[in-house]
mmCIF file of C-alpha atoms and ligand atoms in Angstrom:
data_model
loop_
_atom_site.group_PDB
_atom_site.id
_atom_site.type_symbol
_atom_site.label_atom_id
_atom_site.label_comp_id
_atom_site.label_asym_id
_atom_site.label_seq_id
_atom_site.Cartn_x
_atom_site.Cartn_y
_atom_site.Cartn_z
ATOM 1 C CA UNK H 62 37.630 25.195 -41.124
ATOM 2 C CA UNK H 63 37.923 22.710 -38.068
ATOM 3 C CA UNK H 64 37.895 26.129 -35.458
ATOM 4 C CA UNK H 65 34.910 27.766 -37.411
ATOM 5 C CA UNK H 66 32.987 24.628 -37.307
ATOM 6 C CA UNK H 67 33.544 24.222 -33.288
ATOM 7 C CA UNK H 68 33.400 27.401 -32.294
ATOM 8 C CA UNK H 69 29.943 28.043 -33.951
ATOM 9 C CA UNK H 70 28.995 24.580 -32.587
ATOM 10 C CA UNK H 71 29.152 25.454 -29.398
ATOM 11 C CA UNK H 72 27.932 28.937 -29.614
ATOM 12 C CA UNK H 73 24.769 27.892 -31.619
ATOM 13 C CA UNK H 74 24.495 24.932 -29.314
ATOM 14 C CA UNK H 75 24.537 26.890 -26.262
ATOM 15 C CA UNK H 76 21.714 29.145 -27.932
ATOM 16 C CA UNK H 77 19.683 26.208 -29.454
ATOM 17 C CA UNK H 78 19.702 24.551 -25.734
ATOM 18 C CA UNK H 79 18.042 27.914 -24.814
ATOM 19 C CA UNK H 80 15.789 27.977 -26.843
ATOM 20 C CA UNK H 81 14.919 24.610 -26.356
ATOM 21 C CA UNK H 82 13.876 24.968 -22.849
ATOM 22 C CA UNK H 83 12.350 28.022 -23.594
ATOM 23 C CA UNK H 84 10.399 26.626 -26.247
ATOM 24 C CA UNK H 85 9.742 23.182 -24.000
ATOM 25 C CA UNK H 86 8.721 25.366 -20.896
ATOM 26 C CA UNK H 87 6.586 27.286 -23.251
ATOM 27 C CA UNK H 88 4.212 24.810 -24.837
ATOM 28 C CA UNK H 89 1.393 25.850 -23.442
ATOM 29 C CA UNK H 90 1.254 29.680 -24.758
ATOM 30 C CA UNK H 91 -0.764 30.595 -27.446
ATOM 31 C CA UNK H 92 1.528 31.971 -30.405
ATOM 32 C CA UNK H 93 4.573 30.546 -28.781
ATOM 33 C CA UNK H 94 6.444 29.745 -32.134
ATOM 34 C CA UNK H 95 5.607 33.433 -33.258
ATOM 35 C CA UNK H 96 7.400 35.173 -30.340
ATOM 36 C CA UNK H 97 10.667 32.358 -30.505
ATOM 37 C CA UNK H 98 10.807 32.993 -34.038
ATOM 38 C CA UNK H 99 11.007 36.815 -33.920
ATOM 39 C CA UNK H 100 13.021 36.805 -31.227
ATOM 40 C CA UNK H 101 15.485 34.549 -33.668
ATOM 41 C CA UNK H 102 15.634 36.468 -36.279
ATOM 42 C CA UNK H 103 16.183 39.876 -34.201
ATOM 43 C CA UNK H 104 18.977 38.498 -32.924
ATOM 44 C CA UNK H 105 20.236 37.562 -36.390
ATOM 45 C CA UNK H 106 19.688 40.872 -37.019
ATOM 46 C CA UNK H 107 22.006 42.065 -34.187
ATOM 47 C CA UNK H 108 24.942 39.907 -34.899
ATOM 48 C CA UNK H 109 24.444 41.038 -38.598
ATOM 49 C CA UNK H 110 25.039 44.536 -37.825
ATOM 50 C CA UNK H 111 28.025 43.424 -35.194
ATOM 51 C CA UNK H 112 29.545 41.812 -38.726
ATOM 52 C CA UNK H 113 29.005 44.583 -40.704
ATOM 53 C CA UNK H 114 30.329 46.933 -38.222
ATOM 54 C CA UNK H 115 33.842 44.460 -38.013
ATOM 55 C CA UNK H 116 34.084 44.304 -41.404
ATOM 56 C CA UNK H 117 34.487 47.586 -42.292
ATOM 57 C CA UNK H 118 36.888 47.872 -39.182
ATOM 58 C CA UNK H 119 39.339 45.483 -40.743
ATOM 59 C CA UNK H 120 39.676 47.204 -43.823
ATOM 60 C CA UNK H 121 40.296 50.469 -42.611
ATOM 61 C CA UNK H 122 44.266 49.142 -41.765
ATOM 62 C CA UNK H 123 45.039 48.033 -44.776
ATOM 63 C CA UNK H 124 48.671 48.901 -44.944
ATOM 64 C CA UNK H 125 51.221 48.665 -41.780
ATOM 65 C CA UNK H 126 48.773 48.244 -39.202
ATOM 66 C CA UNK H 127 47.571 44.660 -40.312
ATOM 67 C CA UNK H 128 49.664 43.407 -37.596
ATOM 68 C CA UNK H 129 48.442 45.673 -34.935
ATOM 69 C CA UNK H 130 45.088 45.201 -36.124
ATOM 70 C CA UNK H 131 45.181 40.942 -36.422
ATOM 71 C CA UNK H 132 46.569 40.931 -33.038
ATOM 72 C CA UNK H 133 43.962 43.246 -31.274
ATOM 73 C CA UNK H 134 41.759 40.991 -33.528
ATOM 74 C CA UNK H 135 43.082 37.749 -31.844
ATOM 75 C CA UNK H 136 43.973 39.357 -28.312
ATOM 76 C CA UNK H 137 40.035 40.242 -28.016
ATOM 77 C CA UNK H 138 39.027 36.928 -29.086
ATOM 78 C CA UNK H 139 41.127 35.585 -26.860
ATOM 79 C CA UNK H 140 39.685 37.507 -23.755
ATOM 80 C CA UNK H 141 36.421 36.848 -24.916
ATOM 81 C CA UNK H 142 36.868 33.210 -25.411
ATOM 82 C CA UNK H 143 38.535 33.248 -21.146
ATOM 83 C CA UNK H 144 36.074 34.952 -20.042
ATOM 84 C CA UNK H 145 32.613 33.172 -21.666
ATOM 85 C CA UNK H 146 34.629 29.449 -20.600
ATOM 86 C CA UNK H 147 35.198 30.678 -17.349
ATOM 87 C CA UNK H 148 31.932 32.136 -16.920
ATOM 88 C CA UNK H 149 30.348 28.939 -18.145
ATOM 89 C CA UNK H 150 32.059 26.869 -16.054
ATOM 90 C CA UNK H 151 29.710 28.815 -13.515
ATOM 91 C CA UNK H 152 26.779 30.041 -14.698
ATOM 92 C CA UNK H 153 25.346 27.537 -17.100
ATOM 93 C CA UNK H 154 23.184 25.948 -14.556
ATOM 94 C CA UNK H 155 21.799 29.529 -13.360
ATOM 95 C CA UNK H 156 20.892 30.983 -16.798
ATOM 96 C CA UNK H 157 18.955 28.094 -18.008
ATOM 97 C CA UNK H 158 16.864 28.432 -14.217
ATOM 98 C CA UNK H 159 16.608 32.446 -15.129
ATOM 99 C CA UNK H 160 15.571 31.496 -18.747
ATOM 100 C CA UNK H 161 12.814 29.316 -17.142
ATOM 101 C CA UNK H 162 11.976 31.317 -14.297
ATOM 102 C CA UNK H 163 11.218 34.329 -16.906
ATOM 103 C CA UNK H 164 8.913 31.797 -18.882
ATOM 104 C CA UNK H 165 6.976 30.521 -15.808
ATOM 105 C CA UNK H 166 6.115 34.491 -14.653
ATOM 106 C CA UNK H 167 4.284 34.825 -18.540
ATOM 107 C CA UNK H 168 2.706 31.515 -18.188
ATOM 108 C CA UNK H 169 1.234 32.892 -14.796
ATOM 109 C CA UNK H 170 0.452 36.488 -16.481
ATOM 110 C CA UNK H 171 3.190 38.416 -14.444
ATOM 111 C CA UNK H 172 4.542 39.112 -17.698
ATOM 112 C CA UNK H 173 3.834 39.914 -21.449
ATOM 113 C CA UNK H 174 4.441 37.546 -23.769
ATOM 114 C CA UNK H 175 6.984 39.835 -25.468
ATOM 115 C CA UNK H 176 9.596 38.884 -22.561
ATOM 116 C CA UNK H 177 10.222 35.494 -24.415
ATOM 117 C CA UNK H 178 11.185 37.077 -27.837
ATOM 118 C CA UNK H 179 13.367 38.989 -25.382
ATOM 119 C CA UNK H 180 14.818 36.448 -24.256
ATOM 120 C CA UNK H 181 15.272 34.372 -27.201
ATOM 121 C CA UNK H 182 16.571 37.703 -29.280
ATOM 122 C CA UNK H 183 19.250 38.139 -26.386
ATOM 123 C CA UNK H 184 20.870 34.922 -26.385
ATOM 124 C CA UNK H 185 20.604 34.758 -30.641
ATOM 125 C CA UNK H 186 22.512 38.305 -30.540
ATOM 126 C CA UNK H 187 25.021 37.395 -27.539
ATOM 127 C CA UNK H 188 25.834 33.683 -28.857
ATOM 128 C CA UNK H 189 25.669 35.498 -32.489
ATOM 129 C CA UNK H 190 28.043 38.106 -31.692
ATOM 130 C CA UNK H 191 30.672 36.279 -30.017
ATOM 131 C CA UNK H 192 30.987 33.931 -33.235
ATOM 132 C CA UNK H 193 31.035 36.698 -35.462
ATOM 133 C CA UNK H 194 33.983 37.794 -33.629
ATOM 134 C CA UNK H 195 35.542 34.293 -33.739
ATOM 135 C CA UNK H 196 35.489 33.693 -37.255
ATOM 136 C CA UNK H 197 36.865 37.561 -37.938
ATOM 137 C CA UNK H 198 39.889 36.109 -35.530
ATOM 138 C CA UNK H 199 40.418 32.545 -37.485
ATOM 139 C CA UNK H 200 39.905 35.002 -40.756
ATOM 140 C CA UNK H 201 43.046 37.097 -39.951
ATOM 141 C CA UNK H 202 44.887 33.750 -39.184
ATOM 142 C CA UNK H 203 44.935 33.135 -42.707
ATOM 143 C CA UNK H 204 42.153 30.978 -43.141
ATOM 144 C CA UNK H 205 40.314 31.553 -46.470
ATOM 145 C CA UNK H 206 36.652 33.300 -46.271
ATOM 146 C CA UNK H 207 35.388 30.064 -47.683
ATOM 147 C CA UNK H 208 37.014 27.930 -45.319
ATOM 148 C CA UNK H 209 35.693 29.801 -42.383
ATOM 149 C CA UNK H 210 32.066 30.205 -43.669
ATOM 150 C CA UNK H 211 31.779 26.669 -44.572
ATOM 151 C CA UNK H 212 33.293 25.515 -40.904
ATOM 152 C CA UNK H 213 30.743 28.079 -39.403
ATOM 153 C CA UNK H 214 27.684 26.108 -41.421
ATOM 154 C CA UNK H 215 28.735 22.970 -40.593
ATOM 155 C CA UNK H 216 28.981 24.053 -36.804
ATOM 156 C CA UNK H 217 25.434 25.977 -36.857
ATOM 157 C CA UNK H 218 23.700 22.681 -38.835
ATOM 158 C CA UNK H 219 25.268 20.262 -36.294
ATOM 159 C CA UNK H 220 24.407 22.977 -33.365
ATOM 160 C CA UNK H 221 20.586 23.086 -34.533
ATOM 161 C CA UNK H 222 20.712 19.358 -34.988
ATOM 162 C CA UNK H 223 22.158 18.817 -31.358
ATOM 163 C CA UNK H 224 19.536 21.430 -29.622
ATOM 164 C CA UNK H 225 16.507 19.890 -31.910
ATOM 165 C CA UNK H 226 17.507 16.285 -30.500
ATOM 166 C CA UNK H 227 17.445 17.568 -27.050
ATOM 167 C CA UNK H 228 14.498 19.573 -27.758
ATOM 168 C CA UNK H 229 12.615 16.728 -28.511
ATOM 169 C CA UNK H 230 13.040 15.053 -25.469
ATOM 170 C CA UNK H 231 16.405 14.022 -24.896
ATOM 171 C CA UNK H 232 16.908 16.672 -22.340
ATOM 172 C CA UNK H 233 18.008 13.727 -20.261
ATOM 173 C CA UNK H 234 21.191 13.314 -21.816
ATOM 174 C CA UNK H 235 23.890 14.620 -19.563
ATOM 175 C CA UNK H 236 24.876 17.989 -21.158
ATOM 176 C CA UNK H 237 27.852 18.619 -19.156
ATOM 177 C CA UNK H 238 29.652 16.284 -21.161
ATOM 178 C CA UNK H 239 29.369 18.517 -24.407
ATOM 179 C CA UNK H 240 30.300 21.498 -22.027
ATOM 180 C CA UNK H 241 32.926 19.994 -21.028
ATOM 181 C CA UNK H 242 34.601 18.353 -24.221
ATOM 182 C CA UNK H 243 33.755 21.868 -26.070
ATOM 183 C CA UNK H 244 35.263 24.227 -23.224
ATOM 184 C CA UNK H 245 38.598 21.918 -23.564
ATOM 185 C CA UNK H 246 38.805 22.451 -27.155
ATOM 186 C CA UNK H 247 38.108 26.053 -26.835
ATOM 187 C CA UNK H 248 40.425 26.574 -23.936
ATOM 188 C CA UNK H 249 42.969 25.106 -27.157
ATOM 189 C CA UNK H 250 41.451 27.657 -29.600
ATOM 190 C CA UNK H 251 42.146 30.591 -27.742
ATOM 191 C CA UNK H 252 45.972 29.633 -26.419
ATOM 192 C CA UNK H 253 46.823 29.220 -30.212
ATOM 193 C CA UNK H 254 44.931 32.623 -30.976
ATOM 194 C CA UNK H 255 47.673 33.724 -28.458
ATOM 195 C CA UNK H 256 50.017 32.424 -29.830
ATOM 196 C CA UNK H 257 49.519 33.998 -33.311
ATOM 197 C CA UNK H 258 49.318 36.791 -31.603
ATOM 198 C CA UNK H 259 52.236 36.894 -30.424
ATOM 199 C CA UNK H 260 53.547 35.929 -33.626
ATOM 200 C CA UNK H 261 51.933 39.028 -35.352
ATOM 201 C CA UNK H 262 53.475 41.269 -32.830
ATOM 202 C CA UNK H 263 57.065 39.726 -33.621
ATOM 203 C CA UNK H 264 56.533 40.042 -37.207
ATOM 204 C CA UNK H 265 55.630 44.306 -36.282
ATOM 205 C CA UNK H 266 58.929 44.507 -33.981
ATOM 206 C CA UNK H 267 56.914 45.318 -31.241
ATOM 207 C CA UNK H 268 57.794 42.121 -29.538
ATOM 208 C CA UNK H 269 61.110 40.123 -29.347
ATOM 209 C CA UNK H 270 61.095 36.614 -30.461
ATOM 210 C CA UNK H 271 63.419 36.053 -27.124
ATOM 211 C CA UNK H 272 64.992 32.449 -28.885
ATOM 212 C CA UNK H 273 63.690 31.594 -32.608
ATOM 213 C CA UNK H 274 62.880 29.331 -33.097
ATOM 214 C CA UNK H 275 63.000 27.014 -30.092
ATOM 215 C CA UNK H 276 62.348 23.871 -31.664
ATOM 216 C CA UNK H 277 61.948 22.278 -34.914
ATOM 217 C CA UNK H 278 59.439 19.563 -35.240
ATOM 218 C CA UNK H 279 58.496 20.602 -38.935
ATOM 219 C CA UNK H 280 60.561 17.237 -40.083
ATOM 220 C CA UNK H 281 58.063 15.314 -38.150
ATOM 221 C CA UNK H 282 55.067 17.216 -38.399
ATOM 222 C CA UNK H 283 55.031 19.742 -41.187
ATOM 223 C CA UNK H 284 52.339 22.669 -41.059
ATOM 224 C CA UNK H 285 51.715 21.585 -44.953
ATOM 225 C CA UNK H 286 50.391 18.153 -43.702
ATOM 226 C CA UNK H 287 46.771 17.136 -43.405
ATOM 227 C CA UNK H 288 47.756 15.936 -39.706
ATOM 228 C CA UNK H 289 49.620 19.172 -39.116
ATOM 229 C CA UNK H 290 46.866 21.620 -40.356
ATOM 230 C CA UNK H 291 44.279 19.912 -38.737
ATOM 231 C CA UNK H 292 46.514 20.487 -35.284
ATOM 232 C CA UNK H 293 47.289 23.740 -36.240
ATOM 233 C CA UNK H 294 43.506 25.104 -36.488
ATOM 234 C CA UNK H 295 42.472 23.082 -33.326
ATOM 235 C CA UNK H 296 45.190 23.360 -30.730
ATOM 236 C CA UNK H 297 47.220 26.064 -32.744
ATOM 237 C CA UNK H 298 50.666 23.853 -33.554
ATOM 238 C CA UNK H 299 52.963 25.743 -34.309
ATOM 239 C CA UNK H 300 56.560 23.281 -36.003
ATOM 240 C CA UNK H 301 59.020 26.798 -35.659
ATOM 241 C CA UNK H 302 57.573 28.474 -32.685
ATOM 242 C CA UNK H 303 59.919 31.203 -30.964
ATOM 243 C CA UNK H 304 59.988 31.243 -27.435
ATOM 244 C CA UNK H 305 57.735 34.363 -27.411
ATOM 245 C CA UNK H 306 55.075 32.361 -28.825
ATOM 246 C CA UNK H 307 55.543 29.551 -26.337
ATOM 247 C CA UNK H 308 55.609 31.958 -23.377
ATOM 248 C CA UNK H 309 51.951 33.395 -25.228
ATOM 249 C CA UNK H 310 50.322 30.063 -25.709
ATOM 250 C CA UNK H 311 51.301 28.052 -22.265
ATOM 251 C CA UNK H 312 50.430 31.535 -20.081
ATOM 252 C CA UNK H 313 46.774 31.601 -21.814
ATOM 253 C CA UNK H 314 46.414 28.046 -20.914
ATOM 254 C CA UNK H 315 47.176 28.550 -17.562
ATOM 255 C CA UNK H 316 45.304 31.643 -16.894
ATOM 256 C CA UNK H 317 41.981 29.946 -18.508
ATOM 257 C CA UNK H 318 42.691 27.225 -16.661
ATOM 258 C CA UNK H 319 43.069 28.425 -13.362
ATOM 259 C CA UNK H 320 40.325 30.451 -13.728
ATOM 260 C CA UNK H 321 37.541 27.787 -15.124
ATOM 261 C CA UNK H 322 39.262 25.926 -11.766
ATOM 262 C CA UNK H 323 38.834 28.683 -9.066
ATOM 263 C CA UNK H 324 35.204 29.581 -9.626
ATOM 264 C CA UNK H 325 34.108 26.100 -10.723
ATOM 265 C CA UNK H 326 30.407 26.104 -8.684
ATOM 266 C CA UNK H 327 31.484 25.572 -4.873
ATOM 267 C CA UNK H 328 28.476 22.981 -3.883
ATOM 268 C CA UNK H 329 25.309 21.793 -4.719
ATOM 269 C CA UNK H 330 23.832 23.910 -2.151
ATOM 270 C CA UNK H 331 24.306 26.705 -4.360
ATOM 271 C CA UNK H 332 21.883 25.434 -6.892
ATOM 272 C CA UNK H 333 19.047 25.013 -4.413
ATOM 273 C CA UNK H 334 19.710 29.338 -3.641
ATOM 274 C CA UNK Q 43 69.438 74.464 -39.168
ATOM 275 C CA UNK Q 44 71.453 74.944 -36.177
ATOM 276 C CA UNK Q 45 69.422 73.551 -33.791
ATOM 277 C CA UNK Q 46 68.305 70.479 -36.236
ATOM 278 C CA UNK Q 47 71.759 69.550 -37.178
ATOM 279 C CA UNK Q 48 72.777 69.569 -33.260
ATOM 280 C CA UNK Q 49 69.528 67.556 -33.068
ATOM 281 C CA UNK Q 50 70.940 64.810 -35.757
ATOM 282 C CA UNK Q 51 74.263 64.713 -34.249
ATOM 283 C CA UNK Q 52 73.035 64.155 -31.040
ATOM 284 C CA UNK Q 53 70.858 61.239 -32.062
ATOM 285 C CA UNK Q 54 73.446 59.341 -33.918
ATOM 286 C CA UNK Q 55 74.825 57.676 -31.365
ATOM 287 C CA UNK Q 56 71.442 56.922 -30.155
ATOM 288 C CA UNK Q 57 70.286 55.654 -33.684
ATOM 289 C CA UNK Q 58 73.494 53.611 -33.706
ATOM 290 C CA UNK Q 59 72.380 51.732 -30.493
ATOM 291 C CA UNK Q 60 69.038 51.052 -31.686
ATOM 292 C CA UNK Q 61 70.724 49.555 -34.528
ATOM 293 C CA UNK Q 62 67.562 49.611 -37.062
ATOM 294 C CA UNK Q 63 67.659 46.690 -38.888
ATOM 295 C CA UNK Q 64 68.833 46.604 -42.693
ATOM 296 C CA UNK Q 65 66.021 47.239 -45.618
ATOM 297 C CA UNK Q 66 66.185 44.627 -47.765
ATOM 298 C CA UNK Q 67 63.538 45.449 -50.685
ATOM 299 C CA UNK Q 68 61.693 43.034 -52.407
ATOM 300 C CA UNK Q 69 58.976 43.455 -55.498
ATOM 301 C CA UNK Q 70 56.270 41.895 -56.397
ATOM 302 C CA UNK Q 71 55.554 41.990 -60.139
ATOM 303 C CA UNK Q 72 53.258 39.822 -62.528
ATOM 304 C CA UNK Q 73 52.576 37.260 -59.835
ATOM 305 C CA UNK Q 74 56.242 36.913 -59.618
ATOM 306 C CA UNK Q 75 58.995 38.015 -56.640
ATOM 307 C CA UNK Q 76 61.905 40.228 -57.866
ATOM 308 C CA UNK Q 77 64.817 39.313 -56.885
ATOM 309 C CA UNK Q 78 63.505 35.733 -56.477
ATOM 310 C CA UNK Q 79 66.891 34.856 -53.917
ATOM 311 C CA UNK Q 80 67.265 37.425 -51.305
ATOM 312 C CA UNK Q 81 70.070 37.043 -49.524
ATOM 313 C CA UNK Q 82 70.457 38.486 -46.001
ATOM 314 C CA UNK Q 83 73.361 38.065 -42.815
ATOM 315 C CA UNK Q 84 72.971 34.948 -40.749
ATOM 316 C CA UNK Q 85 72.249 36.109 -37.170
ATOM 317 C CA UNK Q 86 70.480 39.726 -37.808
ATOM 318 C CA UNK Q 87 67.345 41.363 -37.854
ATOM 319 C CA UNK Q 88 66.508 42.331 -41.327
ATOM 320 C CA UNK Q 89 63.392 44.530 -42.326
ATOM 321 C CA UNK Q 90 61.707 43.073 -45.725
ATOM 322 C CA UNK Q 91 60.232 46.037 -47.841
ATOM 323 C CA UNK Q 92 57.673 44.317 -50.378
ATOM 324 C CA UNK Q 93 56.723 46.445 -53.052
ATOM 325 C CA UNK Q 94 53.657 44.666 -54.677
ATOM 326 C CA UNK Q 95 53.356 46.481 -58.346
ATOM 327 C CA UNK Q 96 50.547 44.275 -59.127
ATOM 328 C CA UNK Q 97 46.913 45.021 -59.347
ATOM 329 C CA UNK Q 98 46.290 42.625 -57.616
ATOM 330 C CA UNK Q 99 46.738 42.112 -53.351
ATOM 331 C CA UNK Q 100 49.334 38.964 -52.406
ATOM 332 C CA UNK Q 101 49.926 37.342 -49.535
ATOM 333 C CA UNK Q 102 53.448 36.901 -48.604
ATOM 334 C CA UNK Q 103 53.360 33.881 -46.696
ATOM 335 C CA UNK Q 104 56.525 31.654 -45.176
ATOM 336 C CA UNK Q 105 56.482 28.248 -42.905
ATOM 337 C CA UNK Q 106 60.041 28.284 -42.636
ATOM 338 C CA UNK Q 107 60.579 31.757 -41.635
ATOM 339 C CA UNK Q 108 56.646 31.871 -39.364
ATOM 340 C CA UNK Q 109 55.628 34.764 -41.377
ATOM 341 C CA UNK Q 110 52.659 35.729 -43.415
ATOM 342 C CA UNK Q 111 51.241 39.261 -44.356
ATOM 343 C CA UNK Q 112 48.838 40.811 -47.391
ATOM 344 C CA UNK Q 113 49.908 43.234 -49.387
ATOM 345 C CA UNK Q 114 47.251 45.069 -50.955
ATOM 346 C CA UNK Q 115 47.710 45.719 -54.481
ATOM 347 C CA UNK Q 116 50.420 48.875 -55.182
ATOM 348 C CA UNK Q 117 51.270 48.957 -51.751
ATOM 349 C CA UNK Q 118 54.334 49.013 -49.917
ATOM 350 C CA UNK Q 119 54.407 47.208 -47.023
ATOM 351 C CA UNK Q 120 57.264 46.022 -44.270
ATOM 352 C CA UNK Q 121 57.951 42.761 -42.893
ATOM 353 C CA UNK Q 122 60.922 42.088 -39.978
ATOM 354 C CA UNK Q 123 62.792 38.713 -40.288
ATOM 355 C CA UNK Q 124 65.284 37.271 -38.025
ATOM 356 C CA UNK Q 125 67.910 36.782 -36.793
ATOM 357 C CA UNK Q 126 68.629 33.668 -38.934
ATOM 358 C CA UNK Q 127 70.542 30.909 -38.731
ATOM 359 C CA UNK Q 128 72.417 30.164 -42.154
ATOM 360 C CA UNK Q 129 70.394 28.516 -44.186
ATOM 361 C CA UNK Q 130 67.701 28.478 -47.184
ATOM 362 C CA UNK Q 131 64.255 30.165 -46.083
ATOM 363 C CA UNK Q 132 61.769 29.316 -48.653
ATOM 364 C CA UNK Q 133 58.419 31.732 -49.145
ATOM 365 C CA UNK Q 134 55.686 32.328 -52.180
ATOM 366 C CA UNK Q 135 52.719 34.191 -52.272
ATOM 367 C CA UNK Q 136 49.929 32.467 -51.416
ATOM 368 C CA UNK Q 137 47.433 34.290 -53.625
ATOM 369 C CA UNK Q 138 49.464 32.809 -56.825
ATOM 370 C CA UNK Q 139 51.680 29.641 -55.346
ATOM 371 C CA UNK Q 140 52.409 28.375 -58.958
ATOM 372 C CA UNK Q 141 54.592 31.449 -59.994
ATOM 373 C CA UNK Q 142 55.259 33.684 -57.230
ATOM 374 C CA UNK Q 143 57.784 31.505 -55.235
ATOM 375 C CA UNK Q 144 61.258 32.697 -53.859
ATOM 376 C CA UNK Q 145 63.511 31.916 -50.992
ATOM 377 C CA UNK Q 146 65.693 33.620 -48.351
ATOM 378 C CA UNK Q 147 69.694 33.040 -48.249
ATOM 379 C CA UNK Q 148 70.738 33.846 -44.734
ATOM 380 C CA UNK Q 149 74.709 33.373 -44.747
HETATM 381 CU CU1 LIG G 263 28.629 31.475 -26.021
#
């Protein structure tokens, strides 16, 4: 429930904060609410259809594929999740100066109004999809449907509540800070997807275990405990991990890592570009 | 025939190296797991064939032996285990904890 909830925090944040400033940068237009709402619910619409679409793709292997399937599951999310942290580490800065370079050319009637539902229906659908995705992944960890879809409306309300604030004028708050706290936890997220991963593919015989397992903390910590759930759905804790699984969660930590590192934005000069 | 037995021959020593692990079967029946203690060699690979005769899909699910999979209802589905150490390897199904319960005997 904890993963759902923070992983459609920060997707419906990251949307919500564009829309904000599309929305803020847009006062002036007539009809502006009409085009941002339209644009919402198209990408709704979008990221329905994505669910829909992965739905039926999970229940096609219901028999001895489940573990090829829950791992391709996981070792997509996991990709996904590397590659949007590492391009946000990035890019944040120059997609919200594209989102209001795109409103500024319709204030000045180089464009149609149209371009902002555009806009706004783009990052819905892209933000939209990715969760979609997510909360298949956390599904196939186990996770009950109710567990995940109450996480994921916790994480939209506290999203909306978080852009809203901003919205209305507390764009001053620094929001690297929630970038920064939320790309940690997700960089966590995705090395335990990994990890189950690796685990599922064990389970098939398509992997070896290598050493299993290669420690026992469940006298400590059991995965039955409030603590050791709540560590298990955040950073993926595993009390009987085989050394497989190890190997699978440490090299996705360092390969996010690194990366979110290398291209971290060279200079301020950049920004001025 | 002659060419297929030649074929088998030939592949025995082969199959013998790849040493498939040992079926151990397993039902599941009324919410309940038959035999309820299945008992397996310490220190091998062992290939768990659940049988779920229900109408209803479980979830075979195990924190001691880092294993969980669904089996939809009627269907047969395979799940590889170790190798152990000897010991007791508790697991229930977590669609119906209160009855289906059983554990794993590696020795
Ligand atoms: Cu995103």
């Amino acid at each position: 429930m904890f993963g759902a909830a923070i992983i459609v925090f920060r997707e419906s944040l990251e949307a919500a904060l564009l829309i904000g400033i599309i929305a803020a940068a847009a006062r002036t237009l007539p009809n502006r609410n009409r085009w941002l709402w339209s644009g919402v619910a198209a990408g709704v619409a979008g990221a329905l259809v994505v669910a829909a679409l992965a739905g039926s793709i999970a229940e096609m292997a219901g028999g001895m594929g489940q573990e090829m399937l829950n791992a391709s599951i996981l070792g997509l999310a996991v990709i996904m999740l590397a590659w949007h942290n590492i391009w946000m580490a990035r890019h944040a800065r120059e997609m919200v100066d594209g989102a209001k370079a795109i409103v500024r050319d319709v204030a000045d009637g180089r464009r149609e109004l149209s371009a902002i539902m555009l806009l706004v229906a783009m990052a819905v659908l892209r933000e939209g999809s990715e969760t979609v995705l997510f909360l298949f992944s956390l599904a196939s960890q186990g996770e009950s449907t109710g567990q995940v879809l109450t996480g994921g409306a916790l994480g939209l309300a506290a999203g909306a509540v978080v852009g809203y604030t901003m919205y209305t004028g507390l764009l001053h708050v620094p929001v690297r800070w929630f970038f920064t706290v939320t790309a940690a936890l997700v960089l966590l997220l995705a090395a335990g997807m990994a990890g189950q991963m690796a685990r599922f593919l064990i389970q098939g015989d398509i992997l070896p275990p290598l050493a299993n397992p290669i420690w026992d903390t469940s006298a400590w910590l059991s995965s039955n405990s409030a603590g050791g759930t709540l560590l298990h759905v955040l950073a993926g804790y595993d009390p009987r991990p085989s050394a497989m699984q190890a190997l699978f969660y440490l090299g996705t930590i360092a390969v996010i890592g690194l990366g979110m590192y290398l291209v971290r934005s060279p200079s301020p000069a950049r920004a001025s570009a | 025939m002659n060419r297929i037995t030649l074929l088998a021959v030939l592949c025995l020593p082969l199959a013998a190296f790849a040493a498939d692990p040992a079926e151990v079967p397993l039902t599941i029946k009324n919410h309940r797991f038959e035999p309820a203690e299945v008992r397996i060699p310490a220190g091998q690979k062992v290939k768990l064939m659940i049988h779920n005769q229900d109408s209803t899909p479980e979830e075979f699910e195990s924190h001691e032996l880092n294993r969980e999979k669904v089996i939809p209802a009627g269907a047969k589905s395979a799940i590889f285990i170790g190798p152990l150490q000897a010991g007791k390897y508790p697991f229930f199904g977590e669609f119906n904890e209160a009855t289906a319960r059983g554990v794993v005997i590696a020795e």
